[in-house]
CSV table of C-alpha atoms in Angstrom, one decimal:
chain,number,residue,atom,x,y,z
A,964,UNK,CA,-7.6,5.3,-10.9
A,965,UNK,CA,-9.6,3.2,-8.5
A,966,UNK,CA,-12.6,4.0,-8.7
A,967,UNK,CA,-14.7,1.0,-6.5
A,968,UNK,CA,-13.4,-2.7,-4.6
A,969,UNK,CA,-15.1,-6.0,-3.9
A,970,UNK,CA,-13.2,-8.3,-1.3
A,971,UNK,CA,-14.1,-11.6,-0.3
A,972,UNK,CA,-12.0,-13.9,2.4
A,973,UNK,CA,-9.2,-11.1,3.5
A,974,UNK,CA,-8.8,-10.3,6.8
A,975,UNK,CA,-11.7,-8.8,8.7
A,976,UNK,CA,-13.9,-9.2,5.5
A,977,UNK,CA,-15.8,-12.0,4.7
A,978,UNK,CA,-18.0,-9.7,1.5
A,979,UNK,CA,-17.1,-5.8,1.4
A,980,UNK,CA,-18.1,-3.3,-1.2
A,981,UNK,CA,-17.2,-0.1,-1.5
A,982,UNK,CA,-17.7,2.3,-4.4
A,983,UNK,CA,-17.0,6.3,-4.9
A,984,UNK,CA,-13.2,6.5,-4.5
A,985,UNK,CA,-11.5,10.2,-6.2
A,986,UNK,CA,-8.3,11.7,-6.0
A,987,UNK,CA,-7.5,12.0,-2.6
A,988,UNK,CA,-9.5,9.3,0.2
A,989,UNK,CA,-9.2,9.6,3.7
A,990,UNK,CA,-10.3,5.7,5.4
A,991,UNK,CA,-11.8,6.3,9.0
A,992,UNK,CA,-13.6,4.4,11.8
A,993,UNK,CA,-13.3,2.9,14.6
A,994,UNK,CA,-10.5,0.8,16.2
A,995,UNK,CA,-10.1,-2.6,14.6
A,996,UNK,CA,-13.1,-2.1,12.0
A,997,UNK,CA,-10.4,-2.4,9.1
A,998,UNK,CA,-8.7,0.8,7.8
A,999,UNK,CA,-5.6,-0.8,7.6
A,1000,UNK,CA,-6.9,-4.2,6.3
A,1001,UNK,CA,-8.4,-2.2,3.0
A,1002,UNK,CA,-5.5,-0.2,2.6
A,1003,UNK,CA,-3.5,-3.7,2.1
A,1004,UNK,CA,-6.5,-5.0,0.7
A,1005,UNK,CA,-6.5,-2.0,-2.3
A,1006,UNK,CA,-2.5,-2.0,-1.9
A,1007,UNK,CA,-2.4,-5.9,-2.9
A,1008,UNK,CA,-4.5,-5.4,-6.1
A,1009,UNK,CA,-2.6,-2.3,-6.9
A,1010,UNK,CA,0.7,-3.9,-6.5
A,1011,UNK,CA,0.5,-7.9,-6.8
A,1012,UNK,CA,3.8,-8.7,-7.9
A,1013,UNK,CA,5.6,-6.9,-5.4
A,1014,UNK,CA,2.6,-7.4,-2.5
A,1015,UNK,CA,4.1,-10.0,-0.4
A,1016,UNK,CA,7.6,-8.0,0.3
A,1017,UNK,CA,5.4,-5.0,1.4
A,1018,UNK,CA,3.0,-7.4,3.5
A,1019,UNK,CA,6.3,-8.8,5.1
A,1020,UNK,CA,7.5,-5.3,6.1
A,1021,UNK,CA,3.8,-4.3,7.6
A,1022,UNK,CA,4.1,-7.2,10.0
A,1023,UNK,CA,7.8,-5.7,11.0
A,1024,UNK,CA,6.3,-2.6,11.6
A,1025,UNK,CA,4.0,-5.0,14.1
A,1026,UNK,CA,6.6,-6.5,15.7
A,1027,UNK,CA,6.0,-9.9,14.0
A,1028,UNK,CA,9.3,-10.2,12.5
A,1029,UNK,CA,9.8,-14.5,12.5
A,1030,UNK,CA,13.0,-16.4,12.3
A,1031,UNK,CA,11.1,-18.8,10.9
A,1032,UNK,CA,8.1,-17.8,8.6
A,1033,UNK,CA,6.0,-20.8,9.1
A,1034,UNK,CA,2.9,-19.9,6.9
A,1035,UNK,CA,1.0,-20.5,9.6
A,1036,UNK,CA,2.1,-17.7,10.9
A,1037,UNK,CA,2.0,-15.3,7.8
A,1038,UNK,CA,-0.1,-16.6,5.5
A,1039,UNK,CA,-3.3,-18.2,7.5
A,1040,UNK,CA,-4.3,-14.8,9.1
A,1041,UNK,CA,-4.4,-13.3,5.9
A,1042,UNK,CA,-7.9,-15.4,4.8
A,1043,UNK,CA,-11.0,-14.2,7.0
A,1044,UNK,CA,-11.4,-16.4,9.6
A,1045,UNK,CA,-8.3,-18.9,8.8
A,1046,UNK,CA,-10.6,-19.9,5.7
A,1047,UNK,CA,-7.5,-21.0,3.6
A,1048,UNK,CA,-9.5,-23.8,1.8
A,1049,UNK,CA,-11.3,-20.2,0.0
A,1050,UNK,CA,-9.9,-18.2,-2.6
A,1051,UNK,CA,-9.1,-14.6,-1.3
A,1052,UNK,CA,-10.4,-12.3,-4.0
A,1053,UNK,CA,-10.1,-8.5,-4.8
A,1054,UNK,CA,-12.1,-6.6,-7.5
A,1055,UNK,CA,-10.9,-3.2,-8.3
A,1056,UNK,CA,-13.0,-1.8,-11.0
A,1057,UNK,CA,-13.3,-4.8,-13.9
A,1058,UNK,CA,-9.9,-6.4,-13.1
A,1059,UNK,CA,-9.9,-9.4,-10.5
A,1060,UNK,CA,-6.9,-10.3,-8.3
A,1061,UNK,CA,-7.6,-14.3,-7.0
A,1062,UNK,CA,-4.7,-15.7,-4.3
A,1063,UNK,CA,-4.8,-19.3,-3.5
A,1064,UNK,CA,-3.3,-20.8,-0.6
A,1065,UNK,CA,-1.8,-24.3,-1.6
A,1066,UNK,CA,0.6,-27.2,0.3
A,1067,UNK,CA,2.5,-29.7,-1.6
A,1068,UNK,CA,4.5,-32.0,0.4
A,1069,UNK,CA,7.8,-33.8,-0.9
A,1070,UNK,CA,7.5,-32.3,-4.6
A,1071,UNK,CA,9.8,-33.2,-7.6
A,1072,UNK,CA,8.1,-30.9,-9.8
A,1073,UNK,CA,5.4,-28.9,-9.3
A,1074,UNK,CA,3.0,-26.7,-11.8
A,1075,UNK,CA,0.9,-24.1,-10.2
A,1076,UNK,CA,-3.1,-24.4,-11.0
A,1077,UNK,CA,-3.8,-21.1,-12.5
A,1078,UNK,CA,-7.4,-19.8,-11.7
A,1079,UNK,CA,-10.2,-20.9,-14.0
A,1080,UNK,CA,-10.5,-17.5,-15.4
A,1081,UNK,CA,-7.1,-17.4,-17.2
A,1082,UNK,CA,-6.3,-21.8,-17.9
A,1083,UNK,CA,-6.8,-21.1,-21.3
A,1084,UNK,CA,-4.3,-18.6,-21.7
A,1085,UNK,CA,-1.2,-21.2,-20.2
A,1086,UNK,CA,0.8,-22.0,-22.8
A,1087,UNK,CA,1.5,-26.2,-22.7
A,1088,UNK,CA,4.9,-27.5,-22.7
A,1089,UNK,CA,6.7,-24.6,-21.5
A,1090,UNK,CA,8.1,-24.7,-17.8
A,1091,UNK,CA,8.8,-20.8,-18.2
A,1092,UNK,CA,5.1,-20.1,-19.3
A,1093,UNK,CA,2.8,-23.0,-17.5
A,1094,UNK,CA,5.3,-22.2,-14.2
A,1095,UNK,CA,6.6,-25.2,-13.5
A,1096,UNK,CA,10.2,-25.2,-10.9
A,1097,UNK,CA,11.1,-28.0,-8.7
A,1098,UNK,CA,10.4,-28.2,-5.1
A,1099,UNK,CA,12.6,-29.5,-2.2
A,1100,UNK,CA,12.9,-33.5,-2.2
A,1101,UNK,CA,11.5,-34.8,1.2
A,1102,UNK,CA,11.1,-31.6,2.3
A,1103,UNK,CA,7.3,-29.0,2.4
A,1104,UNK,CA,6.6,-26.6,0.0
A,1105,UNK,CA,3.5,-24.2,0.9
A,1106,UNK,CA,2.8,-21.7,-1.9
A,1107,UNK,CA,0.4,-18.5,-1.8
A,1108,UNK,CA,-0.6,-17.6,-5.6
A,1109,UNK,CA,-1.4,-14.5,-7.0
A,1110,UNK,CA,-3.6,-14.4,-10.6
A,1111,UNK,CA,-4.6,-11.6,-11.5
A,1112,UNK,CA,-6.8,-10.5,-15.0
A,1113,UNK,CA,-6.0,-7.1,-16.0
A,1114,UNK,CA,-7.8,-6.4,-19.2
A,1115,UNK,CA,-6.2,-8.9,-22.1
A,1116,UNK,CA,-3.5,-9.4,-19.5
A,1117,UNK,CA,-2.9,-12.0,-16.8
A,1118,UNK,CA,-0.4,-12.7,-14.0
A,1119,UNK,CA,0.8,-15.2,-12.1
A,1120,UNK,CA,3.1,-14.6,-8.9
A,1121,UNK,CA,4.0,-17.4,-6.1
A,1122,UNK,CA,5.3,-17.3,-2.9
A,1123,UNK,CA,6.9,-20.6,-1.5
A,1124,UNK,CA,7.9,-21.0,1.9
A,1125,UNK,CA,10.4,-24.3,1.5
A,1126,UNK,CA,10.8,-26.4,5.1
A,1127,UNK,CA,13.9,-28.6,4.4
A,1128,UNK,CA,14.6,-31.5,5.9
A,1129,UNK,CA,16.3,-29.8,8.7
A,1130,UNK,CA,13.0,-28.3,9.6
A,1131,UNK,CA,14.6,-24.6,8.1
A,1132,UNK,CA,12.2,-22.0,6.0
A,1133,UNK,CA,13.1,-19.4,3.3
A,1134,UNK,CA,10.6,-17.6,1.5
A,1135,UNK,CA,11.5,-17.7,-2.3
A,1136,UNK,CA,9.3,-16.1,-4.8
A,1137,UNK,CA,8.7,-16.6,-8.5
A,1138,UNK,CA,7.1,-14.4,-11.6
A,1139,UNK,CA,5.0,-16.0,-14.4
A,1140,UNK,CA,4.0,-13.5,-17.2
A,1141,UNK,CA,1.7,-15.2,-19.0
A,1142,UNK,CA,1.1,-14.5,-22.9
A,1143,UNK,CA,1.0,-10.6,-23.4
A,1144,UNK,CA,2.4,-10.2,-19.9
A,1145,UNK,CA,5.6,-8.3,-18.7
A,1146,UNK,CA,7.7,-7.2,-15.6
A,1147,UNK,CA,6.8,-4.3,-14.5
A,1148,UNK,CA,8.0,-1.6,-11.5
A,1149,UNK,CA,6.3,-1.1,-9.0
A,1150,UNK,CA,2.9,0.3,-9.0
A,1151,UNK,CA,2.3,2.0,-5.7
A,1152,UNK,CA,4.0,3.3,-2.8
A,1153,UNK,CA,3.2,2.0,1.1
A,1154,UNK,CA,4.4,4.1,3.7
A,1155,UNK,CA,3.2,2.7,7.2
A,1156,UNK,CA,1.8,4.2,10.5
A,1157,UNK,CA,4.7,3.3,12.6
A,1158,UNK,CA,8.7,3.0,11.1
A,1159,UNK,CA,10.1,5.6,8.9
A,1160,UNK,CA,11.7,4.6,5.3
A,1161,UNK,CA,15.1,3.8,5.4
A,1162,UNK,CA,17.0,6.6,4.7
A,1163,UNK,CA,19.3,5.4,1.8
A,1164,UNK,CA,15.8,5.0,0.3
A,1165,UNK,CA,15.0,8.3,0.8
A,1166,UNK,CA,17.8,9.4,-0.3
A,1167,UNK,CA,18.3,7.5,-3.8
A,1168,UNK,CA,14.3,8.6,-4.2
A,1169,UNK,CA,15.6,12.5,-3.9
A,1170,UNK,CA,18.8,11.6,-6.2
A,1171,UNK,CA,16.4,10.3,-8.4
A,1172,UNK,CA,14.0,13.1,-8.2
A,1173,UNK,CA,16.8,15.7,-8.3
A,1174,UNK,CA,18.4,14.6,-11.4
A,1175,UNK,CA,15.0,14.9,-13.3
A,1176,UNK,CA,15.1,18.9,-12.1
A,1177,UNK,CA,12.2,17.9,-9.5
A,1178,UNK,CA,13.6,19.0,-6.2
A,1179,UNK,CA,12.6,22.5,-6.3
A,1180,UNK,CA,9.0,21.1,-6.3
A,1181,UNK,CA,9.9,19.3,-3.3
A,1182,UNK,CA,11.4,22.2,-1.3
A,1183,UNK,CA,8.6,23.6,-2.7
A,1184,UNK,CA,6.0,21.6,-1.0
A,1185,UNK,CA,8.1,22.1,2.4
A,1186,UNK,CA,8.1,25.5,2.9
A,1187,UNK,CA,4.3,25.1,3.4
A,1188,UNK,CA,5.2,23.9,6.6
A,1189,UNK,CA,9.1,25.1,6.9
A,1190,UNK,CA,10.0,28.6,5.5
A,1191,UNK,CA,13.6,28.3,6.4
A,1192,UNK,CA,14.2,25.5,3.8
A,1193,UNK,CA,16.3,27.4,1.2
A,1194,UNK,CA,17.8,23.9,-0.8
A,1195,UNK,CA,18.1,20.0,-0.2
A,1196,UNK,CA,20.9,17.8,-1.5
A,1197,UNK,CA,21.6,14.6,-0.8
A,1198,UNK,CA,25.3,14.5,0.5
A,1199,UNK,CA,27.0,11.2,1.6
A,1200,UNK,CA,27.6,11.0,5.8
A,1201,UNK,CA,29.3,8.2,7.3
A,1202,UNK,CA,29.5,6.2,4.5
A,1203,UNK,CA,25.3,6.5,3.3
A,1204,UNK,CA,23.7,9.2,1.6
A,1205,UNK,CA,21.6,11.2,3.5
A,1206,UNK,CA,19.0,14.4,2.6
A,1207,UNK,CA,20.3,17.0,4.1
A,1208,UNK,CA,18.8,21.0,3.5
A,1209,UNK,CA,19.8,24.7,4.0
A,1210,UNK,CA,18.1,26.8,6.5
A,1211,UNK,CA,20.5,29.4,6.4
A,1212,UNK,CA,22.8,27.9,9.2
A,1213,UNK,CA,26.6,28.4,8.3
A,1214,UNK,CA,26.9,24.4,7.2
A,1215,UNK,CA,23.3,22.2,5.9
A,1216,UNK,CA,22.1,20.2,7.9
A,1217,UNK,CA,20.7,16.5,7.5
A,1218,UNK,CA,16.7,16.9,7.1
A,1219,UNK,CA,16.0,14.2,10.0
A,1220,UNK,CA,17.1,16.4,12.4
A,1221,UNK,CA,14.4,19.1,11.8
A,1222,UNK,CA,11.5,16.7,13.3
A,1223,UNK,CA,9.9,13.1,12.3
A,1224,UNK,CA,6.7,15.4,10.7
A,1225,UNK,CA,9.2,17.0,8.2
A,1226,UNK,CA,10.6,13.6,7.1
A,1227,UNK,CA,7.2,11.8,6.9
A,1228,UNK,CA,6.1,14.9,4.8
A,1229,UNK,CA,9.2,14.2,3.0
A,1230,UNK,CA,8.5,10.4,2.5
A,1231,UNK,CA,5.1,10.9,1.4
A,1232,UNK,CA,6.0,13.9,-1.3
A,1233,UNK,CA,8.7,11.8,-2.8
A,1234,UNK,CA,6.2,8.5,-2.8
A,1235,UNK,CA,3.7,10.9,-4.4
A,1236,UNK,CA,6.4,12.0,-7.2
A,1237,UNK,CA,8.3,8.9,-7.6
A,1238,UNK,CA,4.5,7.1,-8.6
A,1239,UNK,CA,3.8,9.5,-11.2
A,1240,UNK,CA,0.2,8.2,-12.6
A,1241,UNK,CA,0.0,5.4,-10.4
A,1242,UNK,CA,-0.9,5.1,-6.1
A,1243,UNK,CA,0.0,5.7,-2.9
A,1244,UNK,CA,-0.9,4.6,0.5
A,1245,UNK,CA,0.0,5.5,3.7
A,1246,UNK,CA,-1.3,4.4,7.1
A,1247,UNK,CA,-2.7,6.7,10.1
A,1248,UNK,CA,-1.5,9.7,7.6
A,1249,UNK,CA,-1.5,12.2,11.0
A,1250,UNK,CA,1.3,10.8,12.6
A,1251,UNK,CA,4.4,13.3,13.4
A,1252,UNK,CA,2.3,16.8,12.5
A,1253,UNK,CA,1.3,18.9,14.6
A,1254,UNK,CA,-2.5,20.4,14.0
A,1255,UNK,CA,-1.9,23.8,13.3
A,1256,UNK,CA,0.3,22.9,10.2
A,1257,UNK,CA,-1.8,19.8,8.8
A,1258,UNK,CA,-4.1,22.1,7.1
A,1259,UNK,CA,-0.9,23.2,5.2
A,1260,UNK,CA,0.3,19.8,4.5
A,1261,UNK,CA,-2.4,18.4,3.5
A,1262,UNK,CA,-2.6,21.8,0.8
A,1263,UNK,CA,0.9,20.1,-0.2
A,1264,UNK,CA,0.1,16.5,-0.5
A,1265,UNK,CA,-3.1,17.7,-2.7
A,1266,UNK,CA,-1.5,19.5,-4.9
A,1267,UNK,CA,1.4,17.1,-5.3
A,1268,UNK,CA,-1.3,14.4,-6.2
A,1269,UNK,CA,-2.6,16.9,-8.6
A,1270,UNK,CA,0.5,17.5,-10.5
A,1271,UNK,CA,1.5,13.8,-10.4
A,1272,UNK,CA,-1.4,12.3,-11.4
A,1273,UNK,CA,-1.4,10.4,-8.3
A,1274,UNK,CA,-4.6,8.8,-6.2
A,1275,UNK,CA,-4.0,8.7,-2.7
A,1276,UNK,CA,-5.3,5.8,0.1
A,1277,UNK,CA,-5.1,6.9,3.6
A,1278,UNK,CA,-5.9,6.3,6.9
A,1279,UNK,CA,-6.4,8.3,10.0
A,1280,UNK,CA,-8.2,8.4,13.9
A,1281,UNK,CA,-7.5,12.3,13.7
A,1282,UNK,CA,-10.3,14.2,14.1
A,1283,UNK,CA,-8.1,17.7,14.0
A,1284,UNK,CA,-7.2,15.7,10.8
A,1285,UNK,CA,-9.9,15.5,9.2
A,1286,UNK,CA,-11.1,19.2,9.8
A,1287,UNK,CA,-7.5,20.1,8.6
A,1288,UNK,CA,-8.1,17.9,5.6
A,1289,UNK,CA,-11.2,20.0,4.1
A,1290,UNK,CA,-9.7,23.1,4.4
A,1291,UNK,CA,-6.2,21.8,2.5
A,1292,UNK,CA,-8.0,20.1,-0.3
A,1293,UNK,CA,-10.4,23.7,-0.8
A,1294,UNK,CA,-6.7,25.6,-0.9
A,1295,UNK,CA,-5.5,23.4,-3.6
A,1296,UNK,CA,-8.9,23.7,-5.6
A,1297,UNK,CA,-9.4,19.6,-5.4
A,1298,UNK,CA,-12.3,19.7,-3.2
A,1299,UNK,CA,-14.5,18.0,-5.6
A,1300,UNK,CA,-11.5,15.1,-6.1
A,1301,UNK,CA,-11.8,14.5,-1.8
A,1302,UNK,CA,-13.9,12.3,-0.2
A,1303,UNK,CA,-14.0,10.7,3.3
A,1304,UNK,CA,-14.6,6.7,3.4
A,1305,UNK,CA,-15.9,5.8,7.6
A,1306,UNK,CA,-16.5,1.9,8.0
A,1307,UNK,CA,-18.7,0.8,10.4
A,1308,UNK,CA,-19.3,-2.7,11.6
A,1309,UNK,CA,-23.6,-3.2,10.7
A,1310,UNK,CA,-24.9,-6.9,12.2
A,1311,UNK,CA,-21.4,-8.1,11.9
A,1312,UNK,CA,-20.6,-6.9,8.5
A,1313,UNK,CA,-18.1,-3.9,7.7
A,1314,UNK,CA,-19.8,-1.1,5.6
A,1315,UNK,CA,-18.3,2.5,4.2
A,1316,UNK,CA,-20.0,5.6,4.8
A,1317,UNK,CA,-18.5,7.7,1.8
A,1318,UNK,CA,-18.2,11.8,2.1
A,1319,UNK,CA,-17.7,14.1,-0.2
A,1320,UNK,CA,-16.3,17.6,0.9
A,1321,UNK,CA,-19.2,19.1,1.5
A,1322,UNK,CA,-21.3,16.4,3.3
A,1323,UNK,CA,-17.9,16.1,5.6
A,1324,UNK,CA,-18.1,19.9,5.7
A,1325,UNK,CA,-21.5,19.7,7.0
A,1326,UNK,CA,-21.1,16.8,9.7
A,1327,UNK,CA,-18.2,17.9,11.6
A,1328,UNK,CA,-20.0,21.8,11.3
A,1329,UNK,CA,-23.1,20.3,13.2
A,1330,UNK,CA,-20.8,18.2,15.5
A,1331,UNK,CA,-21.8,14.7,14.5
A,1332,UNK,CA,-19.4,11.8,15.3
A,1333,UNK,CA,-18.0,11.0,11.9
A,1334,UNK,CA,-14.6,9.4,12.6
C-alpha cells in the first residue's frame, strides 16, 4: 500500500510531497491544480511496465489521438515545463521510479544507460540483460526509459518512437528484467473520467470473475444502488460478449442499458476485484451517479476495497461527493482507512491538504470550502 510520494519534473510539478495515504483517498482542488497529474503520477510508479499504453489511452480520452506520435507531442509535455534534459522521478515509499528522455539519431545498435542507481546490477555481454536492439539505419530513434528500484529488484522498460526514412512513426516498446527481475501482470487498474471500458473488456473481466464463483459479490454490490438486479451473465450479442442481468423482465437484458452510473459502478467493482491486493485509480470518480445513491456506492466501493485488499486513488470536483463519501465509508466501518487529499497552489508550488474522516466531517459541518 502507498503510503506517501515524492515527484520531481512531471507535469505541473516541479517538487511535490505528499504523505498520509490509507485505504480509500479522494484527490480534490481546484481546476488545473493537478488531481489528475498525481493520479498518473501514483498510476506510473504503480504500474511502470504497462504505464505508457495507459498514458496513450488518457490522451484519447482528451481527444489527442495522433496519426503520428511525434514525441514532441507525447512525450515533452510529460516533463514539468518541457524540462526533458531532467530526469522525471517518482518516490513511492522507499522504491524510486526514474524516466529519462533520450534521442539517438541513425543508430546501428543501441544500449540503453540504465540510472546510476542500478549500473551495477547490468549484466555485461548480454544483449538480452544490458538491453541492447538495433535501431532504424538512417532513420530517428527517441526513447523514454523507465528504471525503477523495487527493493533487491530493478526494472528497465523503453519506449521508442522509430521515424523512418519516409518520415513514418510507430511506437515499439521493449522489457528488460534485470537480475532477479520478472514479467509481471499488471499492477493497477485506470478507469478515466470521460470514455467507458470497452465492453468485451468488461465482459471477459466478469467471465473471469464469474468462473472464480465471484459474481454474486458483484450483484451483490449492485443492489446497493439497483434492487431489481436478480443475476448477471455474460452472454454473446452480435458477435461480442456482453454483461447482461435479470431484473425480472421476461428475457435479461444487457447491463448498459440500465444507465452509464450502473456500468461505471460496474467498471470500477470489477477493477477493484480483478486487482486483488494491488491499486486502482479512477478519475473524477462522480461521474454518471446521481447524489442520492452515491452514499450507497461509495458503501459498495468501500467494502469491495476491504474484501480485496485493494487501495483506491480517486479524483473528484463533487462536493455532494464528498459529503456522500463520509457517510459510505462510516457504513462500511472503514472510516479510519478514508482520507481526503485537497491541493492547493501556495507561491507557485502545489501542496496537499490531507483529511481524515473526521477533520472532513468537521469542515464541510461548519461550511468551509474544502474542495
Amino acid at each position: 500500500m502507498i503510503k506517501k510520494i515524492s515527484i520531481k519534473n512531471f507535469k505541473c510539478f516541479d517538487s511535490f510531497e505528499a504523505e498520509g495515504f490509507s485505504r480509500i483517498n479522494l484527490i480534490g482542488g481546484m481546476n488545473n491544480v493537478g488531481k489528475t497529474a498525481l493520479l498518473e503520477a501514483l498510476m506510473i510508479f504503480q504500474d511502470e511496465i504497462f504505464a505508457w499504453k495507459k498514458i496513450q489511452t488518457m490522451y484519447d480520452v482528451k481527444g489527442l489521438t495522433y496519426p503520428a506520435p511525434a514525441p514532441e507531442l507525447l512525450w515533452f509535455p510529460l516533463y514539468h515545463n518541457f524540462r526533458i534534459d531532467e530526469s522525471i522521478k517518482i518516490k513511492a515509499d522507499l522504491n524510486l521510479l526514474v524516466i529519462e528522455y533520450i534521442q539517438n539519431d541513425n543508430p546501428e545498435m543501441y544500449t540503453p544507460p540504465v540510472n546510476q542507481l542500478v549500473n551495477n546490477l547490468i549484466t555485461a555481454g548480454s544483449s538480452e540483460t544490458a538491453g541492447s536492439y538495433f535501431g532504424g539505419k538512417n532513420g530517428i530513434n527517441e526513447k523514454l526509459h523507465f528504471n525503477l528500484l523495487k527493493g533487491n529488484d530493478t526494472f528497465h522498460w523503453c519506449y521508442t518512437i522509430n521515424q523512418n526514412p519516409n518520415n513514418h512513426w510507430a511506437v515499439t516498446d521493449t522489457y528488460y528484467p534485470l537480475m532477479n527481475s520478472s514479467v509481471k501482470a499488471p499492477e493497477s487498474v485506470y478507469i478515466t473520467s470521460a470514455s467507458r471500458i470497452n465492453e468485451a473488456v468488461v465482459s471477459n473481466w466478469f467471465g473471469e470473475i464469474d468462473k472464480s464463483k465471484k459474481a454474486d459479490k458483484v450483484v451483490e454490490y449492485l443492489k446497493l444502488i439497483e434492487p431489481r438486479i436478480a443475476s448477471l451473465n455474460s452472454i454473446h450479442s452480435g458477435g461480442l460478449p456482453v454483461v447482461h442481468c435479470d431484473i425480472g423482465l421476461s428475457e435479461k437484458l444487457p447491463l448498459a442499458l440500465l444507465g452509464s452510473g450502473t456500468m461505471r459502478l460496474l467498471e470500477i467493482l470489477l477493477g477493484i476485484i480483478m486487482c486483488k491486493d494491488k491499486v486502482v485509480f479512477v478519475d473524477e470518480i462522480e461521474n454518471g451517479f446521481h447524489h442520492s445513491v452515491q452514499s450507497k456506492i461509495w458503501e459498495s466501493i468501500a467494502r469491495a476495497c476491504q474484501d480485496y485488499n485493494v487501495q483506491l486513488f480517486a479524483t473528484t470536483h463533487s462536493y455532494e461527493l464528498l459529503s456522500k463519501s463520509i457517510l459510505g465509508a462510516k457504513n462500511a466501518g472503514m472510516a479510519d482507512e478514508f482520507r481526503y487529499i485537497r491541493l492547493e497552489k501556495i507561491n507557485d508550488r502545489i501542496e496537499p491538504i490531507v483529511f481524515d474522516h473526521e477533520l472532513l466531517k468537521g469542515s464541510l459541518e461548519s461550511n468551509f470550502e474544502v474542495r
